[in-house]
Amino acid sequence: KPMMALIHGDIGLQHASMAIYNAYVDRVPVYMIVGNHVDGAERASGVQSMHSGNDLGALVRDYTKWDDQPYSLGAFAESAVRAYKIATTPPRGPVLLVAHNEVQSHPMTGPAPRIPKLVATAPPAGDGAAVAEAARMLVNAERPLILAQRAVHSEEGLKLMVELADTLQA
């Protein structure tokens, strides 16, 4: 399950950047929401202006799976569900939503936004023929070597990796 982080503007996002990078490298799903005052005509001078930016996602985009800055409640509902799906689909990783003050503080007009149903995405899987060929090559290898690095992300996965190594005498 992803961890959730609520982040205060560009300053908070900058402070969180190393933790976000570590989550990305370790493939940890983190669901992040950062606040922003995007409309210069509405934001107050001082903290609101100094802690805001035009594209907050740019600060961490190189090490997040996905980011979005929806400009309406309906768009936020869709992005929120999409962010969860992306964060939790292997390889897992951090995602970022920018919550604009203007969307939060203005009264809602029209019908309530539709919140899409969350349908889990199946993890990616290799082509059956390619997997069978790789297995054949491993079984026939004289000195098989397994470099797992960060390929295993669960206790069950580690157990299976050890079983594979033992079976192949790797």
Coordinates of C-alpha atoms in Angstrom, one line a residue:
K1 CA 0.0 0.0 0.0
P2 CA 1.3 3.5 -0.7
M3 CA 2.3 5.9 1.9
M4 CA 0.7 9.3 1.7
A5 CA 2.6 12.6 2.1
L6 CA 1.0 16.0 2.3
I7 CA 3.6 18.6 1.3
H8 CA 3.7 22.4 1.9
G9 CA 4.5 24.2 -1.4
D10 CA 7.8 24.4 -3.2
I11 CA 9.8 24.6 0.0
G12 CA 8.3 21.4 1.5
L13 CA 8.8 19.7 -1.9
Q14 CA 12.4 20.7 -2.0
H15 CA 13.0 19.5 1.6
A16 CA 11.3 16.2 0.7
S17 CA 13.2 15.7 -2.5
M18 CA 15.9 13.3 -1.2
A19 CA 13.2 11.1 0.5
I20 CA 11.3 11.1 -2.8
Y21 CA 14.4 10.1 -4.7
N22 CA 15.1 7.2 -2.2
A23 CA 11.5 6.0 -2.6
Y24 CA 11.9 6.1 -6.4
V25 CA 15.2 4.1 -6.3
D26 CA 13.7 1.6 -3.9
R27 CA 10.4 1.4 -5.9
V28 CA 8.3 2.5 -2.9
P29 CA 4.8 3.8 -3.7
V30 CA 4.3 7.2 -2.2
Y31 CA 1.1 9.2 -2.9
M32 CA 2.1 12.9 -2.6
I33 CA -0.1 16.0 -2.6
V34 CA 1.6 19.4 -2.6
G35 CA -0.3 22.6 -2.1
N36 CA 0.2 25.6 -4.4
H37 CA -1.2 29.1 -5.0
V38 CA -1.0 29.3 -8.8
D39 CA -3.0 32.4 -9.5
G40 CA -0.8 35.5 -8.8
A41 CA -3.9 37.7 -8.7
E42 CA -5.4 35.7 -5.8
R43 CA -2.4 34.8 -3.7
A44 CA -1.2 37.0 -0.9
S45 CA 2.2 38.4 -0.9
G46 CA 4.7 36.9 1.5
V47 CA 4.5 33.1 2.3
Q48 CA 1.8 32.3 -0.3
S49 CA 3.9 33.9 -3.1
M50 CA 7.2 32.7 -1.9
H51 CA 6.0 29.1 -1.5
S52 CA 4.3 28.8 -4.8
G53 CA 5.5 28.0 -8.3
N54 CA 4.3 27.6 -11.9
D55 CA 5.2 23.9 -12.3
L56 CA 5.9 22.3 -8.9
G57 CA 6.1 18.8 -10.5
A58 CA 9.3 19.9 -12.3
L59 CA 11.2 19.9 -9.0
V60 CA 10.9 16.1 -8.7
R61 CA 9.8 14.9 -12.1
D62 CA 13.0 13.1 -12.8
Y63 CA 12.4 10.7 -10.0
T64 CA 8.6 10.3 -9.8
K65 CA 6.6 7.9 -11.9
W66 CA 4.0 10.5 -12.7
D67 CA 2.8 14.0 -11.7
D68 CA -0.2 16.1 -12.5
Q69 CA -1.7 19.5 -11.6
P70 CA -5.4 19.3 -12.2
Y71 CA -7.3 22.7 -12.5
S72 CA -10.8 21.5 -11.5
L73 CA -12.4 19.2 -9.0
G74 CA -13.5 16.8 -11.7
A75 CA -9.9 16.7 -13.1
F76 CA -8.6 16.2 -9.5
A77 CA -10.9 13.2 -9.0
E78 CA -9.7 11.5 -12.1
S79 CA -6.0 12.4 -11.4
A80 CA -6.3 11.1 -7.9
V81 CA -7.5 7.7 -9.0
R82 CA -4.9 7.6 -11.8
A83 CA -2.1 8.5 -9.4
Y84 CA -3.0 5.7 -7.1
K85 CA -3.1 3.1 -9.9
I86 CA 0.3 4.3 -11.3
A87 CA 1.9 4.4 -7.8
T88 CA 0.8 0.8 -7.0
T89 CA 1.5 -0.8 -10.4
P90 CA 4.9 -2.5 -10.5
P91 CA 7.5 -1.2 -10.7
R92 CA 6.0 0.9 -7.9
G93 CA 7.1 4.5 -7.2
P94 CA 6.2 7.9 -6.0
V95 CA 3.5 10.1 -7.7
L96 CA 2.7 13.7 -7.1
L97 CA -0.5 15.7 -7.4
V98 CA -0.5 19.5 -7.1
A99 CA -3.6 20.8 -5.2
H100 CA -4.2 24.4 -6.3
N101 CA -5.6 26.7 -3.6
E102 CA -8.0 28.1 -6.2
V103 CA -9.6 24.7 -6.7
Q104 CA -9.9 24.2 -3.0
S105 CA -11.1 27.6 -2.0
H106 CA -13.7 28.5 -4.6
P107 CA -17.2 27.3 -4.2
M108 CA -18.1 24.2 -6.3
T109 CA -20.5 25.0 -9.1
G110 CA -22.5 22.5 -11.1
P111 CA -22.9 18.8 -10.3
A112 CA -20.5 17.0 -8.0
P113 CA -17.5 15.6 -9.8
R114 CA -17.6 11.9 -10.8
I115 CA -15.0 9.9 -9.0
P116 CA -13.9 7.1 -11.3
K117 CA -13.9 3.5 -10.0
L118 CA -10.5 2.2 -9.1
V119 CA -9.6 -0.9 -11.1
A120 CA -6.3 -2.4 -10.2
T121 CA -3.9 -2.8 -13.1
A122 CA -2.4 -6.2 -13.6
P123 CA 1.4 -6.2 -13.1
P124 CA 3.4 -6.4 -16.3
A125 CA 4.4 -10.0 -17.3
G126 CA 6.8 -11.4 -19.8
D127 CA 5.8 -13.1 -23.1
G128 CA 5.3 -16.8 -22.4
A129 CA 7.5 -17.9 -25.2
A130 CA 10.3 -15.5 -24.2
V131 CA 10.1 -16.6 -20.6
A132 CA 10.3 -20.3 -21.7
E133 CA 13.3 -19.5 -23.8
A134 CA 15.0 -17.7 -20.9
A135 CA 14.3 -20.7 -18.6
R136 CA 15.7 -23.1 -21.2
M137 CA 18.9 -20.9 -21.5
L138 CA 19.3 -20.8 -17.7
V139 CA 18.8 -24.6 -17.3
N140 CA 21.4 -25.2 -20.0
A141 CA 23.9 -22.6 -18.8
E142 CA 27.3 -23.9 -17.5
R143 CA 27.8 -21.2 -14.9
P144 CA 24.5 -19.4 -14.3
L145 CA 24.7 -16.1 -12.5
I146 CA 21.8 -14.2 -11.0
L147 CA 22.2 -10.4 -10.4
A148 CA 18.9 -9.7 -8.7
Q149 CA 19.7 -6.2 -7.4
R150 CA 16.3 -4.6 -6.7
A151 CA 14.3 -7.2 -8.6
V152 CA 12.7 -8.7 -5.5
H153 CA 10.3 -6.7 -3.4
S154 CA 8.5 -9.2 -1.2
E155 CA 9.3 -12.0 1.2
E156 CA 7.7 -14.5 -1.3
G157 CA 9.8 -13.1 -4.1
L158 CA 13.0 -13.6 -2.2
K159 CA 12.0 -17.1 -1.4
L160 CA 11.3 -17.8 -5.1
M161 CA 14.7 -16.2 -6.0
V162 CA 16.5 -18.4 -3.6
E163 CA 14.7 -21.5 -4.9
L164 CA 15.6 -20.5 -8.5
A165 CA 19.3 -20.1 -7.5
D166 CA 19.3 -23.4 -5.7
T167 CA 17.6 -25.2 -8.6
L168 CA 20.1 -23.8 -11.1
Q169 CA 23.0 -24.1 -8.8
A170 CA 23.8 -20.5 -9.5

